[in-house]
Amino acid sequence: MQVEPESMRVAYGTTLAELGANHKDIVVLDADLSCSTQTQRFGDKFPNRFFNVGIAEQNMADVSAGLSIAGKIVFMSSFAVFLSRAYEQIRNAIAIQNLNVKIVATHGGISVGPDGGSHQMLEDFNLMRGLPNMKVFVPADARETAALTKALVNINGPCYMRVSRMSVLPIYSKKFKFDPFKADVLKRGKDVSLFASGLMVKEAMEAADMLKKEGINAEVINVHCLKPIDSKTLLNSARKTGAVVTSEEHSIYGGLGSATAEILAEHYPVPMIRIGVKDKFGQSGKPEELFKFYGLTAKDIYKAAKKVLKRKEGKK
Amino acid sequence: MARDIKELKNIAKRMRCHIIQMIGRAGSGHPGGSLSSVELLTALYFSELRINPKKPNWPERDRFVLSKGHAAPALYAALAMRGFFPVQELLTLRQLGSRLQGHPERDVKIGIEVSTGSLGHGFSQAVGIALAGKIDKKKYKVYVLLGDGECDEGIVWEAAMFASKYKLDNLIAIVDRNHFQLSGSTKSVMPLSPLAKKWGSFDWKVFEINGHNLNQILSTLEKAKKVKGKPVVIIANTVKGKGVSFMENTYEWHGKAPKGELLEKALEELGCK
Ligand SMILES: Cc1ncc(C[n+]2csc(CCOP(=O)(O)OP(=O)(O)O)c2C)c(N)n1
């Protein structure tokens, strides 16, 4: 059976439109990007609960805060990069008051492609993880996006979810067990742990296959919730394997790599390597070219795993 | 470098061809808002701006800032045609390693003064450059092109207040008033009318013109330069997608590249063949 790439954005928009039927309190805001973020699907079905604020992300964030204060469940969307413009509003209106606003950012990371560096958000997890009350999610495929979108409705308080522009091959089957706050062990292994998020989960799975050919059993964990992070699952894995590689479509500062380093350093230090964008902005190019350019491929994870395994042996 | 209108019209025509060829080759980009600003850029780069492609760093040069950065193909075409870099390089638009990024990235060597792409930023930065010109008693003028949708951003009005507070009469803003933005008409997404009155009430000198009429653009720029004591805004009424029938007056071609037959049709209508 041929498997086709699926769009995370379409999964988000479609799920949102489904949710609107049963949840009359859901309102959706967008800042002149509803065709791209796919919130238009909700807007078409529920025009009275959909608001295009124009190109005005800061206003969108505080209007969302107000709507939430008045009892609404608010979803607000734009490209990840433009939502960062409303960071202070997200901090001082949404997060500080612990409001029920779901910030869904599309077009995260370098997979945005040809639009270039100004449009490729690589610092959002860092920004959002820093905020008290904020919960941070990053699905790995369209199916997980749908599951997370549904979960967001039932999580009280502010949430941030980042999805990609690019369509991706599914990681999950049509039906799968899902807990928004639990890191998902996709593959069990005893030699090295590969923690990954978002589009890098697929790369980590491929890296595990490459390692397998050399008799190395890698454990692959999809960390779709960066905050609160499931330290129990991550620590269990690190204790078992004694070596960790993190991979994310994000700066090596402040995202999954940093979060993992924080947990390991405090509880169980083991050799680890962070795969991510190394303190650089993005640039124009095809997504595949950019993943290669910035060292974010299965091969890079494979090499890092070999390196970290050497360090582990040296330590023994 | 004043040129006659016939010559400028010809430049505008070739600029439109470059825009569609570049976006066609890249397979992505923003044709609608690039095509609407062609006459404005033609007038600026081929008559108005005191610049020298051989001395791109000349400290006295006029500055142009493309605040609506998604119209990068139009800016790149103007810069290449004006001699800042080879015209063949236009076809590298949006490719890995190209100087012609999807949205402009500051590179004064090739005439790109400010990085833009996130709307609203270019305008405020232009205000800063104009303020520096005042501090240093420089003669240069600062020109900045905004989209009408871009005027939704609060920062535009923060900068507008600031520019009139400091009487930046060395600043000339042009609004590409094509009445469409990304997801619909400006009227449906965020009504801006009365736009001229809004700018006027922020204490700007306002001109309203047909943004495709080169004579009118040039004569208005002449008048704009003579205004003393306040910044100037030119509201240039334009047609989004101007020159390609199926791209005109719609948001559908805001950020989409024509392919195959439609690409051929666009080039044919523009007389590029
Ligand atoms: C801050 C910000 N928000 C959203 C976008 C996405 N975007 C790119 S172009 C555009 C519409 C711009 O409309 P307008 O300024 O009228 O440009 P034009 O019609 O002249 O192309 C939007 C929303 C952006 N580039 N920057």
Tab-separated table of C-alpha atoms in Angstrom, chain B residues 12-169:
chain	number	residue	atom	x	y	z
B	12	ALA	CA	8.256	48.680	-16.243
B	13	LYS	CA	7.218	46.194	-18.879
B	14	ARG	CA	10.521	44.330	-18.698
B	15	MET	CA	10.395	44.423	-14.894
B	16	ARG	CA	7.053	42.596	-14.965
B	17	CYS	CA	8.553	39.933	-17.235
B	18	HIS	CA	11.464	39.407	-14.846
B	19	ILE	CA	9.083	39.110	-11.899
B	20	ILE	CA	7.000	36.388	-13.508
B	21	GLN	CA	10.031	34.564	-14.901
B	22	MET	CA	11.753	34.560	-11.512
B	23	ILE	CA	8.713	33.404	-9.586
B	24	GLY	CA	7.937	30.845	-12.289
B	25	ARG	CA	11.452	29.429	-12.059
B	26	ALA	CA	11.473	29.448	-8.238
B	27	GLY	CA	8.078	27.731	-8.076
B	28	SER	CA	7.000	29.971	-5.217
B	29	GLY	CA	6.770	33.657	-4.368
B	30	HIS	CA	4.387	36.587	-4.399
B	31	PRO	CA	3.345	37.809	-7.856
B	32	GLY	CA	0.269	39.913	-6.951
B	33	GLY	CA	1.926	42.523	-4.756
B	34	SER	CA	5.102	42.512	-6.864
B	35	LEU	CA	3.192	43.410	-10.018
B	36	SER	CA	1.220	46.185	-8.331
B	37	SER	CA	4.372	48.032	-7.295
B	38	VAL	CA	6.205	47.961	-10.644
B	39	GLU	CA	5.602	51.567	-11.764
B	40	LEU	CA	6.457	52.837	-8.266
B	41	LEU	CA	9.782	50.992	-8.293
B	42	THR	CA	10.454	52.026	-11.887
B	43	ALA	CA	9.986	55.695	-11.021
B	44	LEU	CA	12.134	55.377	-7.909
B	45	TYR	CA	15.030	53.379	-9.343
B	46	PHE	CA	15.154	54.890	-12.819
B	47	SER	CA	14.423	58.521	-12.071
B	48	GLU	CA	14.092	59.490	-8.452
B	49	LEU	CA	16.720	57.854	-6.242
B	50	ARG	CA	20.171	59.373	-6.032
B	51	ILE	CA	22.102	56.110	-6.016
B	52	ASN	CA	25.119	54.706	-7.778
B	53	PRO	CA	25.332	50.973	-8.372
B	54	LYS	CA	29.112	51.332	-8.728
B	55	LYS	CA	29.285	52.891	-5.267
B	56	PRO	CA	26.555	51.092	-3.335
B	57	ASN	CA	28.057	52.236	-0.015
B	58	TRP	CA	28.065	55.942	-0.906
B	59	PRO	CA	27.096	57.550	2.407
B	60	GLU	CA	25.030	60.311	0.798
B	61	ARG	CA	22.850	57.955	-1.239
B	62	ASP	CA	19.079	57.998	-0.988
B	63	ARG	CA	17.739	54.945	0.809
B	64	PHE	CA	14.882	52.758	-0.325
B	65	VAL	CA	13.272	50.293	2.067
B	66	LEU	CA	10.860	47.633	0.848
B	67	SER	CA	8.711	47.267	3.932
B	68	LYS	CA	6.341	44.907	2.101
B	69	GLY	CA	9.253	42.482	1.797
B	70	HIS	CA	7.251	39.781	0.032
B	71	ALA	CA	7.453	41.958	-3.110
B	72	ALA	CA	11.153	41.050	-3.206
B	73	PRO	CA	11.003	39.895	-6.846
B	74	ALA	CA	10.062	43.429	-7.904
B	75	LEU	CA	12.883	44.933	-5.859
B	76	TYR	CA	15.422	42.414	-7.170
B	77	ALA	CA	14.347	43.033	-10.764
B	78	ALA	CA	14.699	46.803	-10.260
B	79	LEU	CA	18.143	46.428	-8.680
B	80	ALA	CA	19.430	44.087	-11.382
B	81	MET	CA	18.089	46.237	-14.193
B	82	ARG	CA	19.651	49.284	-12.522
B	83	GLY	CA	23.028	47.520	-12.559
B	84	PHE	CA	23.553	46.382	-8.971
B	85	PHE	CA	24.079	42.773	-10.076
B	86	PRO	CA	23.769	40.721	-13.249
B	87	VAL	CA	20.252	40.217	-14.553
B	88	GLN	CA	20.929	36.465	-14.946
B	89	GLU	CA	21.261	36.190	-11.175
B	90	LEU	CA	17.527	36.906	-10.899
B	91	LEU	CA	16.857	33.285	-11.748
B	92	THR	CA	18.537	32.165	-8.504
B	93	LEU	CA	15.603	33.608	-6.536
B	94	ARG	CA	14.768	31.523	-3.441
B	95	GLN	CA	17.519	28.976	-4.061
B	96	LEU	CA	19.880	27.710	-1.395
B	97	GLY	CA	22.861	30.062	-1.124
B	98	SER	CA	21.379	32.777	-3.344
B	99	ARG	CA	21.758	36.432	-2.420
B	100	LEU	CA	18.167	36.751	-3.580
B	101	GLN	CA	16.417	35.239	-0.587
B	102	GLY	CA	12.664	34.699	-0.474
B	103	HIS	CA	12.445	37.946	1.461
B	104	PRO	CA	15.113	40.672	1.232
B	105	GLU	CA	18.182	40.294	3.405
B	106	ARG	CA	20.348	43.341	3.978
B	107	ASP	CA	23.227	43.350	1.513
B	108	VAL	CA	24.223	46.896	0.646
B	109	LYS	CA	26.657	45.706	-2.049
B	110	ILE	CA	23.660	44.764	-4.164
B	111	GLY	CA	21.462	47.612	-3.011
B	112	ILE	CA	19.383	45.871	-0.365
B	113	GLU	CA	19.330	48.344	2.515
B	114	VAL	CA	17.183	46.550	5.100
B	115	SER	CA	16.062	42.980	5.792
B	116	THR	CA	12.296	42.704	5.664
B	117	GLY	CA	9.596	40.067	5.288
B	118	SER	CA	7.772	40.389	8.565
B	119	LEU	CA	5.370	43.234	7.885
B	120	GLY	CA	5.697	46.573	9.650
B	121	HIS	CA	9.406	46.343	10.433
B	122	GLY	CA	10.703	48.051	7.304
B	123	PHE	CA	8.680	51.195	7.872
B	124	SER	CA	9.928	51.735	11.437
B	125	GLN	CA	13.506	51.082	10.356
B	126	ALA	CA	13.129	53.605	7.542
B	127	VAL	CA	12.003	56.109	10.177
B	128	GLY	CA	15.192	55.358	12.104
B	129	ILE	CA	17.356	55.872	9.018
B	130	ALA	CA	15.590	59.176	8.345
B	131	LEU	CA	16.115	60.254	11.955
B	132	ALA	CA	19.845	59.497	11.644
B	133	GLY	CA	19.902	61.621	8.493
B	134	LYS	CA	18.487	64.510	10.498
B	135	ILE	CA	20.957	64.014	13.371
B	136	ASP	CA	23.893	63.979	10.945
B	137	LYS	CA	22.459	66.782	8.805
B	138	LYS	CA	22.636	64.587	5.705
B	139	LYS	CA	20.906	65.456	2.459
B	140	TYR	CA	19.715	61.949	1.674
B	141	LYS	CA	16.035	61.077	1.493
B	142	VAL	CA	14.472	57.865	2.725
B	143	TYR	CA	11.781	56.204	0.640
B	144	VAL	CA	9.753	53.311	1.984
B	145	LEU	CA	7.106	51.177	0.305
B	146	LEU	CA	4.324	49.667	2.409
B	147	GLY	CA	1.403	47.435	1.527
B	148	ASP	CA	-2.085	48.554	2.428
B	149	GLY	CA	-2.666	45.344	4.380
B	150	GLU	CA	0.591	46.072	6.137
B	151	CYS	CA	-1.090	49.165	7.596
B	152	ASP	CA	-3.078	46.759	9.835
B	153	GLU	CA	0.022	46.446	11.998
B	154	GLY	CA	0.035	48.670	15.066
B	155	ILE	CA	3.728	49.435	14.652
B	156	VAL	CA	2.966	51.334	11.434
B	157	TRP	CA	0.967	53.856	13.410
B	158	GLU	CA	3.465	53.984	16.253
B	159	ALA	CA	6.145	54.856	13.710
B	160	ALA	CA	3.833	57.323	11.959
B	161	MET	CA	3.341	59.265	15.196
B	162	PHE	CA	7.058	59.213	15.855
B	163	ALA	CA	7.964	60.460	12.378
B	164	SER	CA	5.634	63.434	12.620
B	165	LYS	CA	6.763	64.213	16.177
B	166	TYR	CA	10.330	64.572	14.877
B	167	LYS	CA	9.228	66.327	11.667
B	168	LEU	CA	11.005	63.856	9.410
B	169	ASP	CA	10.492	65.697	6.132
